[in-house]
Amino acid sequence: MRVFKFGGASVKDAAGIRNVHDLLKQVGYEDVLLVVSAMGKTTNALEVVIKDYFDKSPALKASVQEVKKYHNEIIIDLFEDEKQEVFGAVNKLFGDLEYFLENNKSPNYNFVYDQVVSYGELISTTILAHYMNFKAIDTQWIDVRHFIKTNANYRDAEVDWEATQNNISKNIKRKKLNITQGFLGSDDNNFTTTLGREGSDYTAAIFAYCLNAESVTIWKDVPGVMNADPRYFENASLLHQISYREAIELAFYGATVIHPKTLQPLQKKEIPLYVKSFINPLLKGTSVSKGTALEPYLPCFIVKRNQLLISLSSIDFSFIMEEHISEIFSLFHQYKLKVNLIQNSAISFSVCVEDKFDNFKEMNAILSKKFKVDFTENVTLYTIRHFNDTAAETVENGKKVILKQVSKETMQIITSEN
Ligand code: ADP
Ligand code: ASP
Ligand code: MG
């Protein structure tokens, strides 16, 4: 079986959905499982719905309406005839969402978040599956929540591999085109959970692992994995081959083209990962597999914006030793701050973190009792794998460098915006 993942950009409008159909005709769709994200920026739009809901804002109705309108325009474009079943199916999903928003009693933000954002994927896959059937490609729509089981850590749920493996081995019908949702799972009480933003790549890897798939292909708006994000670097080049290890490093440092959790399950079973263009599906793209680290061998640039640089020093000039460090890290873990760089000296300790869940303020109140805490918001972290002098100059040119760290293969540079 082959697993294909289509992200938001590939299904952002009616033309995108038609393109998925045409692409499948070209590359084949028998014995394929499609993992699909929410259309375009729907997850962001649903985050606005959640904010309005918690703010008790009068804009709530309009923000739901906006998501509805966006999808309705796509269905009208694709199907024209309003008697098609898809209209009822999508309306039903919006009805369920509205029912939830009217009747939910839980004050738990993360729980509500997952119940609401999940509609993005439920709707996109419903539309795509109906379209495939409409185009005479026999398609099975699957509710991923019956397959991927997780703990109840809403917004960042961890997979229960045993239960998931069991569900997938028993119940996926091969020889068919199966379509399911990326990013979602469900907990023991069958409430919806999500695997973290951009988690659909990971969903594809979970299925591939449990199905012993032949390969995973993630279809992108770029030709493959490049040595830099082409949005920020004019001369980015395509990497033809990358080893799992190198890909894990790139994803870990923040190359958003592959979600970092995706690679481990694939590497364990040596399932190749292809990253290809949904615009030119017959081109080779990038192959991630065992073997050559990087072909061609080029410096790779990764940019992470909106980082927080925190410097801690001891109040009484005592050393920052293991026990302090372990205490600091357990706080980072507890408050879900992702650490992207560490630098320490005898009496000070600097970390560059990402505060995805806006928890730093609360954590700082605790840290400040024990350490002198300085922090700079909004810094940019550049990572260069396989750096050389020219590569470092490209990054540093015209910027204010506030920290630099070099190891054998990787250079990291933090710059401030002002
Ligand atoms: P999806 O639609 O699957 O969610 P994303 O938008 O998450 O796709 O990922 C594709 C984007 O990743 C590209 O448009 C590109 O701007 C960005 N990107 C970041 N780093 C790289 C890289 N090293 N190579 C290619 N694209 C990259
Ligand atoms: N729709 C989700 C997100 O935007 C998951 C994904 O696209 O991978 O984060
Ligand atoms: Mg994405």
Short mmCIF file of C-alpha atoms and ligand atoms in Angstrom, two decimals:
data_model
loop_
_atom_site.label_atom_id
_atom_site.label_comp_id
_atom_site.label_asym_id
_atom_site.label_seq_id
_atom_site.Cartn_x
_atom_site.Cartn_y
_atom_site.Cartn_z
CA MET A 1 0.00 0.00 0.00
CA ARG A 2 1.11 3.56 -0.67
CA VAL A 3 0.24 6.43 1.66
CA PHE A 4 -0.22 9.90 0.17
CA LYS A 5 -0.54 13.05 2.23
CA PHE A 6 -2.18 16.17 0.84
CA GLY A 7 -1.68 19.31 2.92
CA GLY A 8 -3.83 22.41 3.16
CA ALA A 9 -2.14 24.16 0.23
CA SER A 10 -2.95 21.31 -2.16
CA VAL A 11 -6.69 21.44 -1.43
CA LYS A 12 -7.16 25.14 -0.86
CA ASP A 13 -9.78 25.63 -3.60
CA ALA A 14 -11.83 23.80 -6.21
CA ALA A 15 -8.89 23.79 -8.63
CA GLY A 16 -6.81 22.09 -5.93
CA ILE A 17 -9.39 19.32 -5.49
CA ARG A 18 -9.57 18.80 -9.25
CA ASN A 19 -5.80 18.66 -9.30
CA VAL A 20 -5.76 15.90 -6.65
CA HIS A 21 -8.11 13.90 -8.89
CA ASP A 22 -5.96 14.45 -11.99
CA LEU A 23 -2.79 13.65 -10.04
CA LEU A 24 -4.25 10.34 -8.82
CA LYS A 25 -5.18 9.44 -12.38
CA GLN A 26 -1.53 10.00 -13.33
CA VAL A 27 0.20 8.21 -10.48
CA GLY A 28 -2.43 5.55 -9.74
CA TYR A 29 -4.86 5.23 -6.85
CA GLU A 30 -5.32 1.55 -6.26
CA ASP A 31 -4.26 0.35 -2.82
CA VAL A 32 -3.68 3.93 -1.73
CA LEU A 33 -4.53 5.69 1.50
CA LEU A 34 -4.93 9.45 1.32
CA VAL A 35 -4.32 11.49 4.45
CA VAL A 36 -5.74 14.97 3.98
CA SER A 37 -5.47 18.22 5.94
CA ALA A 38 -8.01 20.98 6.32
CA MET A 39 -8.44 23.14 3.22
CA GLY A 40 -6.09 26.13 2.90
CA LYS A 41 -5.96 28.10 6.14
CA THR A 42 -9.10 26.56 7.67
CA THR A 43 -7.36 25.55 10.90
CA ASN A 44 -6.37 29.18 11.47
CA ALA A 45 -9.94 30.28 10.71
CA LEU A 46 -11.26 27.76 13.25
CA GLU A 47 -8.79 29.08 15.80
CA VAL A 48 -10.54 32.45 15.38
CA VAL A 49 -13.87 30.69 16.04
CA ILE A 50 -12.43 29.26 19.27
CA LYS A 51 -11.12 32.62 20.36
CA ASP A 52 -14.48 34.27 19.70
CA TYR A 53 -16.18 31.45 21.60
CA PHE A 54 -14.05 31.92 24.70
CA ASP A 55 -14.22 35.71 24.47
CA LYS A 56 -18.01 35.39 24.22
CA SER A 57 -17.62 37.70 21.25
CA PRO A 58 -20.62 38.69 19.12
CA ALA A 59 -18.33 37.98 16.14
CA LEU A 60 -18.62 34.23 16.76
CA LYS A 61 -21.50 33.72 14.34
CA ALA A 62 -19.69 35.60 11.60
CA SER A 63 -16.45 33.68 12.12
CA VAL A 64 -18.30 30.34 11.76
CA GLN A 65 -20.13 31.75 8.76
CA GLU A 66 -16.84 32.63 7.11
CA VAL A 67 -15.61 29.03 7.32
CA LYS A 68 -18.96 27.85 5.96
CA LYS A 69 -18.93 30.29 3.06
CA TYR A 70 -15.40 29.33 2.06
CA HIS A 71 -16.29 25.63 1.86
CA ASN A 72 -19.66 26.23 0.23
CA GLU A 73 -18.09 28.16 -2.60
CA ILE A 74 -15.72 25.27 -3.22
CA ILE A 75 -18.54 22.69 -3.28
CA ILE A 76 -20.69 24.81 -5.57
CA ASP A 77 -17.77 25.17 -7.95
CA LEU A 78 -17.07 21.42 -7.88
CA PHE A 79 -20.56 19.94 -7.97
CA GLU A 80 -22.90 22.69 -9.23
CA ASP A 81 -26.03 20.59 -8.72
CA GLU A 82 -27.18 21.28 -5.17
CA LYS A 83 -28.97 17.94 -5.04
CA GLN A 84 -25.63 16.20 -4.69
CA GLU A 85 -25.26 14.41 -1.35
CA VAL A 86 -22.12 16.37 -0.48
CA PHE A 87 -24.16 19.49 0.31
CA GLY A 88 -26.13 17.63 2.98
CA ALA A 89 -23.03 15.92 4.35
CA VAL A 90 -21.10 19.17 4.78
CA ASN A 91 -24.14 20.97 6.19
CA LYS A 92 -24.51 18.20 8.75
CA LEU A 93 -20.89 18.71 9.87
CA PHE A 94 -21.45 22.45 10.31
CA GLY A 95 -24.65 21.65 12.20
CA ASP A 96 -22.66 19.39 14.55
CA LEU A 97 -20.06 22.14 15.06
CA GLU A 98 -22.75 24.70 15.90
CA TYR A 99 -24.45 22.24 18.23
CA PHE A 100 -21.16 21.74 20.06
CA LEU A 101 -20.59 25.49 20.40
CA GLU A 102 -24.10 25.99 21.78
CA ASN A 103 -24.08 23.09 24.21
CA ASN A 104 -20.50 22.59 25.37
CA LYS A 105 -20.06 22.93 29.12
CA SER A 106 -16.32 22.25 29.36
CA PRO A 107 -14.17 25.26 30.28
CA ASN A 108 -11.05 23.38 29.15
CA TYR A 109 -9.56 25.45 26.31
CA ASN A 110 -7.44 22.65 24.86
CA PHE A 111 -10.36 20.22 24.89
CA VAL A 112 -12.64 22.70 23.12
CA TYR A 113 -9.84 23.52 20.67
CA ASP A 114 -9.60 19.92 19.49
CA GLN A 115 -13.37 19.40 19.26
CA VAL A 116 -13.61 22.51 17.06
CA VAL A 117 -10.51 22.49 14.80
CA SER A 118 -11.16 18.87 13.86
CA TYR A 119 -14.04 20.00 11.63
CA GLY A 120 -11.48 21.37 9.18
CA GLU A 121 -10.23 17.86 8.35
CA LEU A 122 -13.66 16.22 8.64
CA ILE A 123 -15.05 18.66 6.07
CA SER A 124 -12.11 18.59 3.64
CA THR A 125 -12.07 14.78 3.49
CA THR A 126 -15.85 14.65 3.08
CA ILE A 127 -15.66 16.99 0.11
CA LEU A 128 -12.72 15.18 -1.45
CA ALA A 129 -14.25 11.71 -1.02
CA HIS A 130 -17.55 12.85 -2.56
CA TYR A 131 -15.68 14.42 -5.44
CA MET A 132 -13.75 11.22 -6.14
CA ASN A 133 -16.95 9.17 -6.14
CA PHE A 134 -18.58 11.81 -8.34
CA LYS A 135 -15.67 11.31 -10.77
CA ALA A 136 -16.24 7.55 -10.66
CA ILE A 137 -13.26 6.69 -8.48
CA ASP A 138 -14.64 4.33 -5.86
CA THR A 139 -13.55 5.82 -2.57
CA GLN A 140 -13.84 4.80 1.04
CA TRP A 141 -14.10 7.68 3.56
CA ILE A 142 -12.61 6.71 6.89
CA ASP A 143 -13.06 8.44 10.23
CA VAL A 144 -9.48 8.47 11.54
CA ARG A 145 -10.73 8.71 15.12
CA HIS A 146 -11.72 5.04 14.94
CA PHE A 147 -8.11 4.20 14.13
CA ILE A 148 -5.64 6.51 15.80
CA LYS A 149 -6.03 6.28 19.57
CA THR A 150 -4.22 8.74 21.82
CA ASN A 151 -4.03 9.96 25.39
CA ALA A 152 -6.17 12.93 26.45
CA ASN A 153 -3.39 15.50 26.12
CA TYR A 154 -5.50 17.77 23.92
CA ARG A 155 -3.68 19.79 21.23
CA ASP A 156 -0.55 17.66 21.53
CA ALA A 157 -1.84 14.14 22.03
CA GLU A 158 0.45 11.12 22.18
CA VAL A 159 -0.33 8.06 20.12
CA ASP A 160 -1.27 4.78 21.77
CA TRP A 161 0.64 2.64 19.31
CA GLU A 162 -0.71 -0.72 20.40
CA ALA A 163 -4.38 0.21 20.10
CA THR A 164 -3.71 2.11 16.87
CA GLN A 165 -1.80 -0.78 15.31
CA ASN A 166 -4.58 -3.13 16.26
CA ASN A 167 -7.33 -0.95 14.73
CA ILE A 168 -5.41 -0.34 11.53
CA SER A 169 -4.37 -3.96 10.94
CA LYS A 170 -7.92 -5.19 11.40
CA ASN A 171 -10.00 -2.62 9.64
CA ILE A 172 -8.31 -0.97 6.67
CA LYS A 173 -9.56 -2.37 3.37
CA ARG A 174 -6.75 -2.64 0.89
CA LYS A 175 -7.16 -2.49 -2.90
CA LYS A 176 -9.29 0.62 -2.57
CA LEU A 177 -8.77 4.33 -2.48
CA ASN A 178 -9.13 5.19 1.19
CA ILE A 179 -9.42 8.79 2.36
CA THR A 180 -8.90 9.89 5.92
CA GLN A 181 -8.16 12.95 8.04
CA GLY A 182 -4.70 14.06 9.04
CA PHE A 183 -3.93 15.59 12.44
CA LEU A 184 -6.77 13.92 14.41
CA GLY A 185 -7.14 11.05 16.83
CA SER A 186 -9.39 10.17 19.73
CA ASP A 187 -8.93 9.41 23.41
CA ASP A 188 -10.33 6.60 25.56
CA ASN A 189 -13.63 8.43 25.91
CA ASN A 190 -13.77 8.85 22.14
CA PHE A 191 -13.34 12.61 22.33
CA THR A 192 -11.39 14.08 19.44
CA THR A 193 -7.72 14.86 20.02
CA THR A 194 -5.12 16.49 17.76
CA LEU A 195 -1.47 15.63 17.25
CA GLY A 196 -0.06 19.18 17.18
CA ARG A 197 -0.23 21.83 14.45
CA GLU A 198 0.95 20.62 11.05
CA GLY A 199 0.50 17.07 12.33
CA SER A 200 -0.94 15.52 9.17
CA ASP A 201 2.48 14.40 7.94
CA TYR A 202 2.76 12.47 11.18
CA THR A 203 -0.64 10.84 10.59
CA ALA A 204 0.64 9.60 7.23
CA ALA A 205 3.68 8.09 8.96
CA ILE A 206 1.54 6.41 11.63
CA PHE A 207 -0.59 4.70 8.99
CA ALA A 208 2.45 3.77 6.92
CA TYR A 209 4.11 2.20 9.93
CA CYS A 210 1.04 0.21 10.95
CA LEU A 211 0.29 -0.89 7.38
CA ASN A 212 3.91 -1.73 6.52
CA ALA A 213 3.36 0.57 3.58
CA GLU A 214 5.51 0.52 0.48
CA SER A 215 6.12 4.29 0.71
CA VAL A 216 4.77 7.63 1.88
CA THR A 217 4.49 10.59 -0.48
CA ILE A 218 3.78 14.07 0.78
CA TRP A 219 2.56 16.33 -2.01
CA LYS A 220 3.69 19.92 -1.73
CA ASP A 221 3.61 23.29 -3.45
CA VAL A 222 7.42 23.07 -3.77
CA PRO A 223 9.46 20.63 -5.92
CA GLY A 224 10.62 18.72 -2.82
CA VAL A 225 12.84 19.38 0.17
CA MET A 226 15.17 22.22 -0.72
CA ASN A 227 18.29 23.47 1.03
CA ALA A 228 16.26 26.44 2.29
CA ASP A 229 12.68 27.64 2.41
CA PRO A 230 12.23 29.18 -1.06
CA ARG A 231 9.92 31.82 0.45
CA TYR A 232 12.90 33.36 2.24
CA PHE A 233 15.93 32.29 0.15
CA GLU A 234 15.97 33.22 -3.52
CA ASN A 235 18.46 30.61 -4.63
CA ALA A 236 17.16 27.53 -2.87
CA SER A 237 18.07 24.24 -4.60
CA LEU A 238 16.28 20.93 -4.61
CA LEU A 239 17.81 18.11 -2.55
CA HIS A 240 17.37 14.85 -4.47
CA GLN A 241 18.26 12.45 -1.70
CA ILE A 242 18.40 12.81 2.08
CA SER A 243 19.06 10.16 4.70
CA TYR A 244 16.53 9.69 7.52
CA ARG A 245 19.09 11.06 9.91
CA GLU A 246 19.68 14.22 7.95
CA ALA A 247 15.94 14.72 7.45
CA ILE A 248 15.33 14.29 11.18
CA GLU A 249 17.98 16.93 11.86
CA LEU A 250 16.46 19.36 9.33
CA ALA A 251 12.93 18.84 10.64
CA PHE A 252 14.11 19.09 14.24
CA TYR A 253 15.75 22.45 13.60
CA GLY A 254 12.54 23.65 12.01
CA ALA A 255 12.46 22.95 8.26
CA THR A 256 8.67 23.09 8.14
CA VAL A 257 8.44 21.10 4.93
CA ILE A 258 8.33 17.88 7.02
CA HIS A 259 6.78 17.62 10.47
CA PRO A 260 9.53 16.43 12.86
CA LYS A 261 7.60 13.47 14.28
CA THR A 262 7.09 11.99 10.83
CA LEU A 263 10.48 10.46 10.30
CA GLN A 264 11.00 8.18 13.27
CA PRO A 265 8.23 5.65 12.49
CA LEU A 266 9.31 5.56 8.85
CA GLN A 267 12.96 5.11 9.67
CA LYS A 268 12.17 2.24 12.04
CA LYS A 269 10.71 0.22 9.18
CA GLU A 270 12.82 1.79 6.44
CA ILE A 271 9.77 3.00 4.57
CA PRO A 272 10.88 5.57 1.99
CA LEU A 273 9.40 9.07 2.15
CA TYR A 274 8.98 11.03 -1.06
CA VAL A 275 8.38 14.75 -1.05
CA LYS A 276 6.97 15.79 -4.40
CA SER A 277 5.29 18.64 -6.21
CA PHE A 278 1.53 18.41 -6.60
CA ILE A 279 1.92 20.71 -9.58
CA ASN A 280 4.37 18.40 -11.41
CA PRO A 281 3.60 14.98 -9.93
CA LEU A 282 5.76 13.04 -12.38
CA LEU A 283 8.96 14.81 -11.34
CA LYS A 284 11.13 12.89 -8.90
CA GLY A 285 11.20 15.37 -6.01
CA THR A 286 13.10 14.35 -2.90
CA SER A 287 13.59 10.86 -1.63
CA VAL A 288 14.23 10.35 2.08
CA SER A 289 15.63 6.90 2.75
CA LYS A 290 18.58 5.00 4.13
CA GLY A 291 21.84 5.96 2.45
CA THR A 292 23.60 9.13 1.32
CA ALA A 293 23.23 11.95 3.85
CA LEU A 294 22.61 14.67 1.34
CA GLU A 295 22.69 14.77 -2.42
CA PRO A 296 23.70 17.35 -3.59
CA TYR A 297 25.83 18.22 -0.56
CA LEU A 298 24.91 21.85 0.21
CA PRO A 299 24.61 24.04 3.30
CA CYS A 300 20.99 23.91 4.48
CA PHE A 301 19.33 26.97 5.98
CA ILE A 302 16.47 26.88 8.46
CA VAL A 303 14.75 29.96 9.82
CA LYS A 304 12.60 30.08 12.94
CA ARG A 305 10.99 33.41 13.65
CA ASN A 306 9.22 34.60 16.73
CA GLN A 307 11.53 32.93 19.20
CA LEU A 308 12.15 33.91 22.78
CA LEU A 309 15.71 34.19 24.08
CA ILE A 310 15.84 33.67 27.83
CA SER A 311 18.99 34.23 29.88
CA LEU A 312 19.06 33.01 33.43
CA SER A 313 21.78 33.82 35.90
CA SER A 314 22.13 32.97 39.54
CA ILE A 315 21.13 35.72 41.92
CA ASP A 316 24.04 35.05 44.30
CA PHE A 317 26.82 34.23 41.80
CA SER A 318 26.56 30.54 42.59
CA PHE A 319 27.13 28.19 39.68
CA ILE A 320 24.25 26.97 37.57
CA MET A 321 24.83 23.27 38.01
CA GLU A 322 23.04 20.06 37.10
CA GLU A 323 20.33 20.35 39.71
CA HIS A 324 19.41 23.86 38.53
CA ILE A 325 19.49 22.79 34.93
CA SER A 326 17.25 19.83 35.56
CA GLU A 327 14.83 22.06 37.47
CA ILE A 328 14.80 24.60 34.65
CA PHE A 329 14.18 21.90 32.06
CA SER A 330 11.38 20.32 33.97
CA LEU A 331 9.68 23.74 34.03
CA PHE A 332 10.14 24.08 30.27
CA HIS A 333 8.62 20.66 29.87
CA GLN A 334 5.74 21.42 32.20
CA TYR A 335 4.92 24.70 30.42
CA LYS A 336 5.44 23.19 26.96
CA LEU A 337 8.15 25.60 25.86
CA LYS A 338 10.13 24.01 23.08
CA VAL A 339 13.86 24.50 23.52
CA ASN A 340 15.69 25.17 20.26
CA LEU A 341 19.14 26.18 21.51
CA ILE A 342 21.06 26.01 24.76
CA GLN A 343 24.20 27.84 25.83
CA ASN A 344 25.61 27.88 29.31
CA SER A 345 28.50 29.33 31.27
CA ALA A 346 29.34 29.00 34.96
CA ILE A 347 26.78 31.43 36.26
CA SER A 348 24.44 31.94 33.36
CA PHE A 349 22.32 29.85 31.11
CA SER A 350 20.71 30.95 27.83
CA VAL A 351 17.99 29.18 25.92
CA CYS A 352 16.13 30.01 22.78
CA VAL A 353 12.59 28.72 23.05
CA GLU A 354 9.32 28.71 21.22
CA ASP A 355 6.34 29.59 23.38
CA LYS A 356 3.61 28.04 21.24
CA PHE A 357 1.04 27.94 23.98
CA ASP A 358 1.75 31.38 25.50
CA ASN A 359 2.93 29.99 28.81
CA PHE A 360 6.14 31.95 29.38
CA LYS A 361 4.59 34.66 31.55
CA GLU A 362 3.28 32.14 34.02
CA MET A 363 6.52 30.18 34.06
CA ASN A 364 8.59 33.33 34.45
CA ALA A 365 6.83 34.09 37.73
CA ILE A 366 8.27 30.84 39.09
CA LEU A 367 11.71 31.18 37.50
CA SER A 368 12.17 34.73 38.77
CA LYS A 369 12.00 33.55 42.36
CA LYS A 370 15.24 31.64 41.90
CA PHE A 371 17.11 33.29 39.04
CA LYS A 372 17.70 36.64 37.51
CA VAL A 373 15.74 36.34 34.27
CA ASP A 374 16.41 38.45 31.18
CA PHE A 375 14.55 37.82 28.00
CA THR A 376 14.33 39.15 24.46
CA GLU A 377 11.16 38.52 22.51
CA ASN A 378 10.78 38.16 18.81
CA VAL A 379 14.27 36.97 17.93
CA THR A 380 15.01 34.89 14.84
CA LEU A 381 16.93 31.64 15.02
CA TYR A 382 18.89 30.63 11.94
CA THR A 383 20.34 27.15 11.72
CA ILE A 384 22.84 26.22 9.03
CA ARG A 385 23.56 22.53 8.62
CA HIS A 386 26.86 21.82 6.84
CA PHE A 387 27.82 25.48 7.14
CA ASN A 388 30.71 27.26 5.50
CA ASP A 389 31.92 30.87 5.63
CA THR A 390 29.82 32.05 2.71
CA ALA A 391 26.70 30.50 4.20
CA ALA A 392 27.32 32.20 7.55
CA GLU A 393 27.87 35.56 5.82
CA THR A 394 24.61 35.19 3.91
CA VAL A 395 22.76 34.91 7.20
CA GLU A 396 24.63 37.53 9.19
CA ASN A 397 24.74 40.19 6.53
CA GLY A 398 22.98 43.37 7.73
CA LYS A 399 21.59 41.75 10.88
CA LYS A 400 22.24 42.24 14.57
CA VAL A 401 23.69 38.94 15.79
CA ILE A 402 23.04 38.39 19.49
CA LEU A 403 24.22 34.84 19.93
CA LYS A 404 26.10 32.30 17.87
CA GLN A 405 26.86 28.65 18.47
CA VAL A 406 28.90 26.30 16.38
CA SER A 407 29.17 22.53 16.48
CA LYS A 408 30.77 20.14 14.01
CA GLU A 409 28.01 20.20 11.42
CA THR A 410 25.66 22.90 12.60
CA MET A 411 25.88 26.65 13.13
CA GLN A 412 23.10 28.49 14.92
CA ILE A 413 22.74 32.25 14.87
CA ILE A 414 20.22 34.32 16.78
CA THR A 415 19.43 37.75 15.44
CA SER A 416 17.14 40.43 16.78
CA GLU A 417 14.73 42.32 14.58
CA ASN A 418 15.83 45.79 15.69
P1 ADP B 1 1.23 21.59 3.59
O1 ADP B 1 0.27 22.17 2.61
O2 ADP B 1 1.58 20.18 3.33
O3 ADP B 1 0.83 21.85 5.01
P2 ADP B 1 3.38 23.38 4.21
O4 ADP B 1 2.92 24.75 3.81
O5 ADP B 1 3.32 23.01 5.64
O6 ADP B 1 2.57 22.34 3.33
O7 ADP B 1 4.84 23.08 3.68
C1 ADP B 1 5.26 23.53 2.43
C2 ADP B 1 6.05 24.80 2.59
O8 ADP B 1 7.19 24.54 3.37
C3 ADP B 1 6.60 25.36 1.30
O9 ADP B 1 5.68 26.18 0.65
C4 ADP B 1 7.84 26.11 1.76
O10 ADP B 1 7.62 27.49 1.81
C5 ADP B 1 8.09 25.60 3.17
N1 ADP B 1 9.46 25.12 3.41
C6 ADP B 1 10.18 25.34 4.55
N2 ADP B 1 11.38 24.80 4.48
C7 ADP B 1 11.48 24.20 3.28
C8 ADP B 1 12.50 23.45 2.63
N3 ADP B 1 13.67 23.20 3.22
N4 ADP B 1 12.24 22.96 1.40
C9 ADP B 1 11.05 23.18 0.79
N5 ADP B 1 10.05 23.90 1.35
C10 ADP B 1 10.24 24.41 2.57
N1 ASP B 2 -4.72 21.35 9.57
C1 ASP B 2 -3.71 21.20 10.58
C2 ASP B 2 -2.88 22.46 10.70
O1 ASP B 2 -3.07 23.38 9.92
C3 ASP B 2 -2.84 19.98 10.36
C4 ASP B 2 -1.98 20.02 9.12
O2 ASP B 2 -2.25 20.80 8.20
O3 ASP B 2 -1.04 19.23 9.06
O4 ASP B 2 -2.08 22.54 11.59
MG MG B 3 1.11 22.46 6.66
#
